Amino acid sequence: MSTDQPRPGPGEPPENDPFQKPQEPPAGGAPRNSAPRENGSPRNNAPHGGDSGGSGTGGEGGAPPPPEGTPPPGGTPPSWGTPPPGGTPPPGAGGPYAGGPSGGGPYAGDPYGGQYGVADPLAGMPPLANRGRRLVARIIDAIIVGVPVWLIMTAIVGGVDFFSTDGEMAGRQSTISGVTLLVYLIYEGLMLSSRGQTVGKMAMKIRVAMLADGSIPHGQPGWVRAAVYSLPEIVPCCGFIFWLINVLWCTWDKPYQQCLHDKAAKTVVVSTETGPRTGSA
């Protein structure tokens, strides 16, 4: 009778195969309650509280389960319960009205506002200029510019009858009107971009300010404001209609009482006199 061990069956690796993958124990060690007891009887694998003869403690000899929230052995709390260093709230905390990168709330950045911004768009702004003062300032400027230009141009082109329909007179009218508008544009553009006031506005103690921060409309804003006011009048008929709508716009505009040339330049007309703001000025 042969003493040779039987060879591995087909498809089975040999006993001492050096390339055979070692058998790894299951994750977590040996299976729960799978080892035999010392007296040879199998362990009770009944679930907690489900053994037939136990006292509801999870099986013969079993310890009661730890209460919920008990930290694992060693006393180390779970990592997900650890607050961020320094008590800093996680990103996104604080709600929709929390301060952004600039520290402001939902009303931050409004014109003339303080550090934190406020809901009232006129808060922190100087008193708005009275509409009557604005009108008188325009009349003063028109006289300052119009009278000298009319006298000079009349001396150059001759007398002008503005009610005549004669072709020659119409030509003279257009020449004088065009020169007057050009001179007024240059006058207002230079005055506003340098100090925010024309002579008429200085007399009425009002000034033009940038809506964003109250500064003088240096450079482009001052010239844009002057151009939108003056140049459309060059267009016959339609120019006068636009000019009329433009100057009347401030009577119903809220809350800044801007004319269309103010909106184009993002400016507002305010009083230079100190004192509390009057809402209807």
PDB file of C-alpha atoms in Angstrom:
ATOM      1  CA  MET A   1       0.000   0.000   0.000  1.00  0.00           C
ATOM      2  CA  SER A   2       1.462   3.305  -1.071  1.00  0.00           C
ATOM      3  CA  THR A   3       2.270   5.938   1.541  1.00  0.00           C
ATOM      4  CA  ASP A   4       2.296   8.836  -0.933  1.00  0.00           C
ATOM      5  CA  GLN A   5      -0.014  11.711  -0.162  1.00  0.00           C
ATOM      6  CA  PRO A   6      -2.729  12.288  -2.741  1.00  0.00           C
ATOM      7  CA  ARG A   7      -1.920  14.934  -5.241  1.00  0.00           C
ATOM      8  CA  PRO A   8      -4.001  18.145  -5.391  1.00  0.00           C
ATOM      9  CA  GLY A   9      -7.021  17.826  -7.569  1.00  0.00           C
ATOM     10  CA  PRO A  10      -7.339  19.635 -10.830  1.00  0.00           C
ATOM     11  CA  GLY A  11      -7.560  23.386 -10.386  1.00  0.00           C
ATOM     12  CA  GLU A  12      -6.217  23.278  -6.794  1.00  0.00           C
ATOM     13  CA  PRO A  13      -2.829  24.839  -5.994  1.00  0.00           C
ATOM     14  CA  PRO A  14      -0.164  22.547  -4.548  1.00  0.00           C
ATOM     15  CA  GLU A  15       0.396  22.563  -0.786  1.00  0.00           C
ATOM     16  CA  ASN A  16       3.703  24.395  -0.881  1.00  0.00           C
ATOM     17  CA  ASP A  17       3.007  26.619  -3.860  1.00  0.00           C
ATOM     18  CA  PRO A  18       5.208  29.714  -3.305  1.00  0.00           C
ATOM     19  CA  PHE A  19       2.841  31.874  -5.413  1.00  0.00           C
ATOM     20  CA  GLN A  20      -0.255  30.966  -3.485  1.00  0.00           C
ATOM     21  CA  LYS A  21      -1.853  34.020  -1.819  1.00  0.00           C
ATOM     22  CA  PRO A  22      -1.849  33.523   1.952  1.00  0.00           C
ATOM     23  CA  GLN A  23      -5.246  33.217   3.531  1.00  0.00           C
ATOM     24  CA  GLU A  24      -6.072  36.515   5.235  1.00  0.00           C
ATOM     25  CA  PRO A  25      -8.237  36.593   8.337  1.00  0.00           C
ATOM     26  CA  PRO A  26     -11.531  38.440   7.966  1.00  0.00           C
ATOM     27  CA  ALA A  27     -11.579  42.130   8.785  1.00  0.00           C
ATOM     28  CA  GLY A  28     -11.642  42.768  12.493  1.00  0.00           C
ATOM     29  CA  GLY A  29     -10.037  39.472  13.452  1.00  0.00           C
ATOM     30  CA  ALA A  30     -11.744  36.160  13.991  1.00  0.00           C
ATOM     31  CA  PRO A  31     -15.508  35.938  13.493  1.00  0.00           C
ATOM     32  CA  ARG A  32     -17.538  36.876  16.542  1.00  0.00           C
ATOM     33  CA  ASN A  33     -18.236  34.034  18.970  1.00  0.00           C
ATOM     34  CA  SER A  34     -16.850  31.521  16.474  1.00  0.00           C
ATOM     35  CA  ALA A  35     -14.166  30.014  18.754  1.00  0.00           C
ATOM     36  CA  PRO A  36     -15.231  27.027  20.863  1.00  0.00           C
ATOM     37  CA  ARG A  37     -15.457  27.400  24.633  1.00  0.00           C
ATOM     38  CA  GLU A  38     -12.998  25.733  26.901  1.00  0.00           C
ATOM     39  CA  ASN A  39     -15.460  22.997  27.855  1.00  0.00           C
ATOM     40  CA  GLY A  40     -15.998  22.240  24.184  1.00  0.00           C
ATOM     41  CA  SER A  41     -19.503  23.577  23.869  1.00  0.00           C
ATOM     42  CA  PRO A  42     -20.196  26.192  21.234  1.00  0.00           C
ATOM     43  CA  ARG A  43     -20.657  29.810  22.301  1.00  0.00           C
ATOM     44  CA  ASN A  44     -24.079  31.316  22.312  1.00  0.00           C
ATOM     45  CA  ASN A  45     -24.463  33.347  19.101  1.00  0.00           C
ATOM     46  CA  ALA A  46     -27.887  34.665  19.892  1.00  0.00           C
ATOM     47  CA  PRO A  47     -28.305  38.421  19.485  1.00  0.00           C
ATOM     48  CA  HIS A  48     -28.408  40.702  22.492  1.00  0.00           C
ATOM     49  CA  GLY A  49     -31.457  40.132  24.514  1.00  0.00           C
ATOM     50  CA  GLY A  50     -32.538  37.211  22.338  1.00  0.00           C
ATOM     51  CA  ASP A  51     -31.063  34.165  24.215  1.00  0.00           C
ATOM     52  CA  SER A  52     -33.498  31.594  25.456  1.00  0.00           C
ATOM     53  CA  GLY A  53     -32.195  31.281  28.975  1.00  0.00           C
ATOM     54  CA  GLY A  54     -30.401  34.549  29.511  1.00  0.00           C
ATOM     55  CA  SER A  55     -31.384  37.502  31.569  1.00  0.00           C
ATOM     56  CA  GLY A  56     -31.561  39.964  28.662  1.00  0.00           C
ATOM     57  CA  THR A  57     -27.915  40.941  28.908  1.00  0.00           C
ATOM     58  CA  GLY A  58     -26.847  39.780  25.451  1.00  0.00           C
ATOM     59  CA  GLY A  59     -26.122  36.078  26.033  1.00  0.00           C
ATOM     60  CA  GLU A  60     -24.485  33.879  28.598  1.00  0.00           C
ATOM     61  CA  GLY A  61     -21.569  35.650  30.177  1.00  0.00           C
ATOM     62  CA  GLY A  62     -22.005  38.666  27.854  1.00  0.00           C
ATOM     63  CA  ALA A  63     -21.558  42.240  29.065  1.00  0.00           C
ATOM     64  CA  PRO A  64     -24.362  44.783  28.558  1.00  0.00           C
ATOM     65  CA  PRO A  65     -23.867  47.091  25.540  1.00  0.00           C
ATOM     66  CA  PRO A  66     -22.401  50.531  26.331  1.00  0.00           C
ATOM     67  CA  PRO A  67     -24.890  53.428  26.397  1.00  0.00           C
ATOM     68  CA  GLU A  68     -25.111  55.669  23.363  1.00  0.00           C
ATOM     69  CA  GLY A  69     -22.642  58.545  23.244  1.00  0.00           C
ATOM     70  CA  THR A  70     -19.982  56.669  25.270  1.00  0.00           C
ATOM     71  CA  PRO A  71     -16.532  57.395  23.770  1.00  0.00           C
ATOM     72  CA  PRO A  72     -14.516  54.429  22.529  1.00  0.00           C
ATOM     73  CA  PRO A  73     -11.867  52.851  24.763  1.00  0.00           C
ATOM     74  CA  GLY A  74      -9.076  55.245  25.541  1.00  0.00           C
ATOM     75  CA  GLY A  75     -11.367  58.222  26.113  1.00  0.00           C
ATOM     76  CA  THR A  76     -10.766  59.854  22.719  1.00  0.00           C
ATOM     77  CA  PRO A  77     -13.934  61.567  21.434  1.00  0.00           C
ATOM     78  CA  PRO A  78     -14.940  61.047  17.811  1.00  0.00           C
ATOM     79  CA  SER A  79     -13.208  63.372  15.379  1.00  0.00           C
ATOM     80  CA  TRP A  80     -16.494  64.660  13.963  1.00  0.00           C
ATOM     81  CA  GLY A  81     -17.472  66.120  17.303  1.00  0.00           C
ATOM     82  CA  THR A  82     -14.336  68.264  17.667  1.00  0.00           C
ATOM     83  CA  PRO A  83     -15.004  72.027  17.173  1.00  0.00           C
ATOM     84  CA  PRO A  84     -12.758  73.984  14.770  1.00  0.00           C
ATOM     85  CA  PRO A  85      -9.641  75.560  16.277  1.00  0.00           C
ATOM     86  CA  GLY A  86     -10.253  78.912  17.907  1.00  0.00           C
ATOM     87  CA  GLY A  87     -14.023  78.563  17.830  1.00  0.00           C
ATOM     88  CA  THR A  88     -14.203  79.750  14.213  1.00  0.00           C
ATOM     89  CA  PRO A  89     -17.570  78.886  12.660  1.00  0.00           C
ATOM     90  CA  PRO A  90     -17.475  76.708   9.562  1.00  0.00           C
ATOM     91  CA  PRO A  91     -17.760  78.305   6.124  1.00  0.00           C
ATOM     92  CA  GLY A  92     -21.285  79.400   5.261  1.00  0.00           C
ATOM     93  CA  ALA A  93     -22.302  79.955   8.882  1.00  0.00           C
ATOM     94  CA  GLY A  94     -23.927  83.194   9.915  1.00  0.00           C
ATOM     95  CA  GLY A  95     -26.999  83.247   7.705  1.00  0.00           C
ATOM     96  CA  PRO A  96     -27.775  85.261   4.562  1.00  0.00           C
ATOM     97  CA  TYR A  97     -27.247  88.632   6.251  1.00  0.00           C
ATOM     98  CA  ALA A  98     -23.808  87.935   7.648  1.00  0.00           C
ATOM     99  CA  GLY A  99     -21.028  90.306   6.685  1.00  0.00           C
ATOM    100  CA  GLY A 100     -19.201  89.558   3.478  1.00  0.00           C
ATOM    101  CA  PRO A 101     -15.543  90.079   2.647  1.00  0.00           C
ATOM    102  CA  SER A 102     -15.872  93.805   3.253  1.00  0.00           C
ATOM    103  CA  GLY A 103     -17.646  93.357   6.572  1.00  0.00           C
ATOM    104  CA  GLY A 104     -20.867  94.990   5.364  1.00  0.00           C
ATOM    105  CA  GLY A 105     -24.411  93.737   5.542  1.00  0.00           C
ATOM    106  CA  PRO A 106     -27.080  93.714   2.847  1.00  0.00           C
ATOM    107  CA  TYR A 107     -27.183  97.516   2.710  1.00  0.00           C
ATOM    108  CA  ALA A 108     -23.448  98.130   2.583  1.00  0.00           C
ATOM    109  CA  GLY A 109     -22.054 100.390  -0.115  1.00  0.00           C
ATOM    110  CA  ASP A 110     -24.990 102.779  -0.528  1.00  0.00           C
ATOM    111  CA  PRO A 111     -24.183 106.409  -1.410  1.00  0.00           C
ATOM    112  CA  TYR A 112     -22.640 108.511   1.339  1.00  0.00           C
ATOM    113  CA  GLY A 113     -23.231 105.671   3.809  1.00  0.00           C
ATOM    114  CA  GLY A 114     -21.091 105.029   6.843  1.00  0.00           C
ATOM    115  CA  GLN A 115     -18.800 102.093   7.505  1.00  0.00           C
ATOM    116  CA  TYR A 116     -21.587  99.556   7.742  1.00  0.00           C
ATOM    117  CA  GLY A 117     -24.139 101.057   5.372  1.00  0.00           C
ATOM    118  CA  VAL A 118     -27.767 101.793   6.172  1.00  0.00           C
ATOM    119  CA  ALA A 119     -31.144 101.207   4.595  1.00  0.00           C
ATOM    120  CA  ASP A 120     -31.925 104.905   3.972  1.00  0.00           C
ATOM    121  CA  PRO A 121     -30.303 105.856   0.613  1.00  0.00           C
ATOM    122  CA  LEU A 122     -30.046 109.511   1.727  1.00  0.00           C
ATOM    123  CA  ALA A 123     -28.415 108.797   5.087  1.00  0.00           C
ATOM    124  CA  GLY A 124     -25.091 110.585   5.494  1.00  0.00           C
ATOM    125  CA  MET A 125     -25.725 112.696   2.387  1.00  0.00           C
ATOM    126  CA  PRO A 126     -25.750 116.529   2.515  1.00  0.00           C
ATOM    127  CA  PRO A 127     -29.196 118.088   2.080  1.00  0.00           C
ATOM    128  CA  LEU A 128     -30.486 117.891  -1.485  1.00  0.00           C
ATOM    129  CA  ALA A 129     -30.550 121.235  -3.262  1.00  0.00           C
ATOM    130  CA  ASN A 130     -33.888 122.972  -3.452  1.00  0.00           C
ATOM    131  CA  ARG A 131     -35.361 122.840  -6.970  1.00  0.00           C
ATOM    132  CA  GLY A 132     -36.020 126.575  -6.920  1.00  0.00           C
ATOM    133  CA  ARG A 133     -32.354 127.271  -6.206  1.00  0.00           C
ATOM    134  CA  ARG A 134     -31.321 125.001  -9.050  1.00  0.00           C
ATOM    135  CA  LEU A 135     -33.566 126.916 -11.451  1.00  0.00           C
ATOM    136  CA  VAL A 136     -32.259 130.303 -10.321  1.00  0.00           C
ATOM    137  CA  ALA A 137     -28.660 129.046 -10.658  1.00  0.00           C
ATOM    138  CA  ARG A 138     -29.358 128.064 -14.289  1.00  0.00           C
ATOM    139  CA  ILE A 139     -30.820 131.493 -15.027  1.00  0.00           C
ATOM    140  CA  ILE A 140     -27.762 133.201 -13.557  1.00  0.00           C
ATOM    141  CA  ASP A 141     -25.408 131.039 -15.638  1.00  0.00           C
ATOM    142  CA  ALA A 142     -27.447 131.641 -18.791  1.00  0.00           C
ATOM    143  CA  ILE A 143     -27.170 135.387 -18.284  1.00  0.00           C
ATOM    144  CA  ILE A 144     -23.447 135.195 -17.511  1.00  0.00           C
ATOM    145  CA  VAL A 145     -22.750 133.223 -20.686  1.00  0.00           C
ATOM    146  CA  GLY A 146     -25.552 134.286 -23.010  1.00  0.00           C
ATOM    147  CA  VAL A 147     -25.383 138.064 -22.779  1.00  0.00           C
ATOM    148  CA  PRO A 148     -21.645 138.456 -23.582  1.00  0.00           C
ATOM    149  CA  VAL A 149     -21.825 135.885 -26.385  1.00  0.00           C
ATOM    150  CA  TRP A 150     -24.908 137.512 -27.908  1.00  0.00           C
ATOM    151  CA  LEU A 151     -23.266 140.939 -27.858  1.00  0.00           C
ATOM    152  CA  ILE A 152     -20.055 139.653 -29.416  1.00  0.00           C
ATOM    153  CA  MET A 153     -21.797 137.597 -32.093  1.00  0.00           C
ATOM    154  CA  THR A 154     -24.202 140.404 -32.960  1.00  0.00           C
ATOM    155  CA  ALA A 155     -21.243 142.636 -33.585  1.00  0.00           C
ATOM    156  CA  ILE A 156     -19.739 139.990 -35.839  1.00  0.00           C
ATOM    157  CA  VAL A 157     -22.740 138.777 -37.876  1.00  0.00           C
ATOM    158  CA  GLY A 158     -25.016 141.780 -37.504  1.00  0.00           C
ATOM    159  CA  GLY A 159     -28.386 142.219 -35.845  1.00  0.00           C
ATOM    160  CA  VAL A 160     -30.643 139.174 -35.416  1.00  0.00           C
ATOM    161  CA  ASP A 161     -34.439 139.018 -35.322  1.00  0.00           C
ATOM    162  CA  PHE A 162     -35.352 135.732 -33.616  1.00  0.00           C
ATOM    163  CA  PHE A 163     -38.980 136.019 -34.723  1.00  0.00           C
ATOM    164  CA  SER A 164     -38.176 136.393 -38.412  1.00  0.00           C
ATOM    165  CA  THR A 165     -38.500 133.479 -40.867  1.00  0.00           C
ATOM    166  CA  ASP A 166     -36.174 135.010 -43.416  1.00  0.00           C
ATOM    167  CA  GLY A 167     -33.474 132.659 -44.632  1.00  0.00           C
ATOM    168  CA  GLU A 168     -30.637 135.031 -43.850  1.00  0.00           C
ATOM    169  CA  MET A 169     -31.964 135.687 -40.354  1.00  0.00           C
ATOM    170  CA  ALA A 170     -32.390 131.942 -39.760  1.00  0.00           C
ATOM    171  CA  GLY A 171     -28.725 131.464 -40.602  1.00  0.00           C
ATOM    172  CA  ARG A 172     -27.703 134.150 -38.142  1.00  0.00           C
ATOM    173  CA  GLN A 173     -29.941 132.632 -35.470  1.00  0.00           C
ATOM    174  CA  SER A 174     -28.354 129.218 -35.902  1.00  0.00           C
ATOM    175  CA  THR A 175     -24.851 130.647 -35.750  1.00  0.00           C
ATOM    176  CA  ILE A 176     -25.452 132.589 -32.560  1.00  0.00           C
ATOM    177  CA  SER A 177     -27.310 129.696 -30.900  1.00  0.00           C
ATOM    178  CA  GLY A 178     -24.591 127.204 -31.814  1.00  0.00           C
ATOM    179  CA  VAL A 179     -21.785 129.411 -30.511  1.00  0.00           C
ATOM    180  CA  THR A 180     -23.730 130.126 -27.307  1.00  0.00           C
ATOM    181  CA  LEU A 181     -24.299 126.399 -26.637  1.00  0.00           C
ATOM    182  CA  LEU A 182     -20.634 125.626 -27.311  1.00  0.00           C
ATOM    183  CA  VAL A 183     -19.430 128.356 -24.953  1.00  0.00           C
ATOM    184  CA  TYR A 184     -21.919 127.241 -22.276  1.00  0.00           C
ATOM    185  CA  LEU A 185     -20.726 123.617 -22.638  1.00  0.00           C
ATOM    186  CA  ILE A 186     -17.094 124.650 -22.144  1.00  0.00           C
ATOM    187  CA  TYR A 187     -17.982 126.968 -19.262  1.00  0.00           C
ATOM    188  CA  GLU A 188     -19.994 124.378 -17.356  1.00  0.00           C
ATOM    189  CA  GLY A 189     -17.637 121.488 -18.097  1.00  0.00           C
ATOM    190  CA  LEU A 190     -14.613 123.395 -16.814  1.00  0.00           C
ATOM    191  CA  MET A 191     -16.386 124.709 -13.707  1.00  0.00           C
ATOM    192  CA  LEU A 192     -17.949 121.394 -12.690  1.00  0.00           C
ATOM    193  CA  SER A 193     -14.848 119.280 -13.265  1.00  0.00           C
ATOM    194  CA  SER A 194     -12.671 121.736 -11.319  1.00  0.00           C
ATOM    195  CA  ARG A 195     -14.854 122.659  -8.334  1.00  0.00           C
ATOM    196  CA  GLY A 196     -18.320 121.154  -8.797  1.00  0.00           C
ATOM    197  CA  GLN A 197     -19.967 124.588  -9.067  1.00  0.00           C
ATOM    198  CA  THR A 198     -20.739 127.181 -11.682  1.00  0.00           C
ATOM    199  CA  VAL A 199     -21.040 130.844 -10.762  1.00  0.00           C
ATOM    200  CA  GLY A 200     -24.814 130.484 -10.504  1.00  0.00           C
ATOM    201  CA  LYS A 201     -24.497 127.472  -8.191  1.00  0.00           C
ATOM    202  CA  MET A 202     -21.994 129.295  -6.017  1.00  0.00           C
ATOM    203  CA  ALA A 203     -24.408 132.204  -5.702  1.00  0.00           C
ATOM    204  CA  MET A 204     -27.225 129.840  -4.695  1.00  0.00           C
ATOM    205  CA  LYS A 205     -24.979 127.806  -2.350  1.00  0.00           C
ATOM    206  CA  ILE A 206     -25.441 124.482  -4.091  1.00  0.00           C
ATOM    207  CA  ARG A 207     -22.996 122.160  -5.780  1.00  0.00           C
ATOM    208  CA  VAL A 208     -22.767 119.056  -7.961  1.00  0.00           C
ATOM    209  CA  ALA A 209     -21.407 115.930  -6.263  1.00  0.00           C
ATOM    210  CA  MET A 210     -20.758 112.347  -7.298  1.00  0.00           C
ATOM    211  CA  LEU A 211     -23.585 110.162  -6.067  1.00  0.00           C
ATOM    212  CA  ALA A 212     -21.222 107.395  -4.949  1.00  0.00           C
ATOM    213  CA  ASP A 213     -19.123 109.379  -2.486  1.00  0.00           C
ATOM    214  CA  GLY A 214     -19.990 113.092  -2.670  1.00  0.00           C
ATOM    215  CA  SER A 215     -16.742 114.082  -4.365  1.00  0.00           C
ATOM    216  CA  ILE A 216     -16.309 116.737  -7.070  1.00  0.00           C
ATOM    217  CA  PRO A 217     -17.113 115.328 -10.549  1.00  0.00           C
ATOM    218  CA  HIS A 218     -13.557 115.684 -11.814  1.00  0.00           C
ATOM    219  CA  GLY A 219     -12.869 114.892 -15.459  1.00  0.00           C
ATOM    220  CA  GLN A 220     -15.353 112.821 -17.440  1.00  0.00           C
ATOM    221  CA  PRO A 221     -18.423 113.028 -15.131  1.00  0.00           C
ATOM    222  CA  GLY A 222     -18.384 116.834 -15.176  1.00  0.00           C
ATOM    223  CA  TRP A 223     -18.088 116.950 -18.955  1.00  0.00           C
ATOM    224  CA  VAL A 224     -20.727 114.272 -19.493  1.00  0.00           C
ATOM    225  CA  ARG A 225     -23.179 116.213 -17.347  1.00  0.00           C
ATOM    226  CA  ALA A 226     -22.523 119.429 -19.261  1.00  0.00           C
ATOM    227  CA  ALA A 227     -22.766 117.713 -22.655  1.00  0.00           C
ATOM    228  CA  VAL A 228     -26.064 115.939 -21.966  1.00  0.00           C
ATOM    229  CA  TYR A 229     -27.544 119.255 -20.831  1.00  0.00           C
ATOM    230  CA  SER A 230     -26.284 121.421 -23.718  1.00  0.00           C
ATOM    231  CA  LEU A 231     -25.662 119.443 -26.908  1.00  0.00           C
ATOM    232  CA  PRO A 232     -29.156 117.999 -27.602  1.00  0.00           C
ATOM    233  CA  GLU A 233     -30.457 121.546 -28.127  1.00  0.00           C
ATOM    234  CA  ILE A 234     -28.541 121.661 -31.400  1.00  0.00           C
ATOM    235  CA  VAL A 235     -31.105 119.280 -32.933  1.00  0.00           C
ATOM    236  CA  PRO A 236     -34.021 121.376 -34.237  1.00  0.00           C
ATOM    237  CA  CYS A 237     -37.352 120.914 -32.436  1.00  0.00           C
ATOM    238  CA  CYS A 238     -36.531 117.484 -30.917  1.00  0.00           C
ATOM    239  CA  GLY A 239     -33.582 118.950 -29.044  1.00  0.00           C
ATOM    240  CA  PHE A 240     -35.774 121.474 -27.277  1.00  0.00           C
ATOM    241  CA  ILE A 241     -38.280 118.763 -26.293  1.00  0.00           C
ATOM    242  CA  PHE A 242     -35.486 116.643 -24.813  1.00  0.00           C
ATOM    243  CA  TRP A 243     -34.087 119.682 -22.978  1.00  0.00           C
ATOM    244  CA  LEU A 244     -37.508 120.429 -21.480  1.00  0.00           C
ATOM    245  CA  ILE A 245     -38.029 116.835 -20.296  1.00  0.00           C
ATOM    246  CA  ASN A 246     -34.482 116.794 -18.971  1.00  0.00           C
ATOM    247  CA  VAL A 247     -34.813 119.850 -16.744  1.00  0.00           C
ATOM    248  CA  LEU A 248     -38.270 118.818 -15.497  1.00  0.00           C
ATOM    249  CA  TRP A 249     -37.205 115.274 -14.617  1.00  0.00           C
ATOM    250  CA  CYS A 250     -35.973 116.273 -11.160  1.00  0.00           C
ATOM    251  CA  THR A 251     -39.507 117.309 -10.151  1.00  0.00           C
ATOM    252  CA  TRP A 252     -40.677 113.680  -9.962  1.00  0.00           C
ATOM    253  CA  ASP A 253     -37.445 111.729  -9.627  1.00  0.00           C
ATOM    254  CA  LYS A 254     -37.022 109.865  -6.328  1.00  0.00           C
ATOM    255  CA  PRO A 255     -35.086 109.722  -4.072  1.00  0.00           C
ATOM    256  CA  TYR A 256     -32.222 111.852  -5.453  1.00  0.00           C
ATOM    257  CA  GLN A 257     -34.187 114.411  -7.518  1.00  0.00           C
ATOM    258  CA  GLN A 258     -31.908 113.924 -10.511  1.00  0.00           C
ATOM    259  CA  CYS A 259     -32.327 115.328 -13.982  1.00  0.00           C
ATOM    260  CA  LEU A 260     -31.384 113.135 -16.934  1.00  0.00           C
ATOM    261  CA  HIS A 261     -27.951 114.770 -17.158  1.00  0.00           C
ATOM    262  CA  ASP A 262     -27.433 113.853 -13.485  1.00  0.00           C
ATOM    263  CA  LYS A 263     -28.301 110.236 -14.185  1.00  0.00           C
ATOM    264  CA  ALA A 264     -25.939 110.139 -17.171  1.00  0.00           C
ATOM    265  CA  ALA A 265     -23.044 111.442 -15.055  1.00  0.00           C
ATOM    266  CA  LYS A 266     -24.099 109.663 -11.811  1.00  0.00           C
ATOM    267  CA  THR A 267     -24.209 112.959  -9.956  1.00  0.00           C
ATOM    268  CA  VAL A 268     -26.578 114.690  -7.547  1.00  0.00           C
ATOM    269  CA  VAL A 269     -27.079 118.348  -6.638  1.00  0.00           C
ATOM    270  CA  VAL A 270     -26.734 119.116  -2.929  1.00  0.00           C
ATOM    271  CA  SER A 271     -26.695 122.161  -0.719  1.00  0.00           C
ATOM    272  CA  THR A 272     -23.431 123.590   0.563  1.00  0.00           C
ATOM    273  CA  GLU A 273     -25.130 124.951   3.683  1.00  0.00           C
ATOM    274  CA  THR A 274     -24.687 122.892   6.816  1.00  0.00           C
ATOM    275  CA  GLY A 275     -27.738 121.715   8.675  1.00  0.00           C
ATOM    276  CA  PRO A 276     -30.124 118.784   8.946  1.00  0.00           C
ATOM    277  CA  ARG A 277     -31.333 117.179   5.758  1.00  0.00           C
ATOM    278  CA  THR A 278     -34.803 118.104   4.616  1.00  0.00           C
ATOM    279  CA  GLY A 279     -36.451 115.283   2.734  1.00  0.00           C
ATOM    280  CA  SER A 280     -38.368 117.435   0.243  1.00  0.00           C
ATOM    281  CA  ALA A 281     -35.586 119.888  -0.601  1.00  0.00           C
TER     282      ALA A 281
END
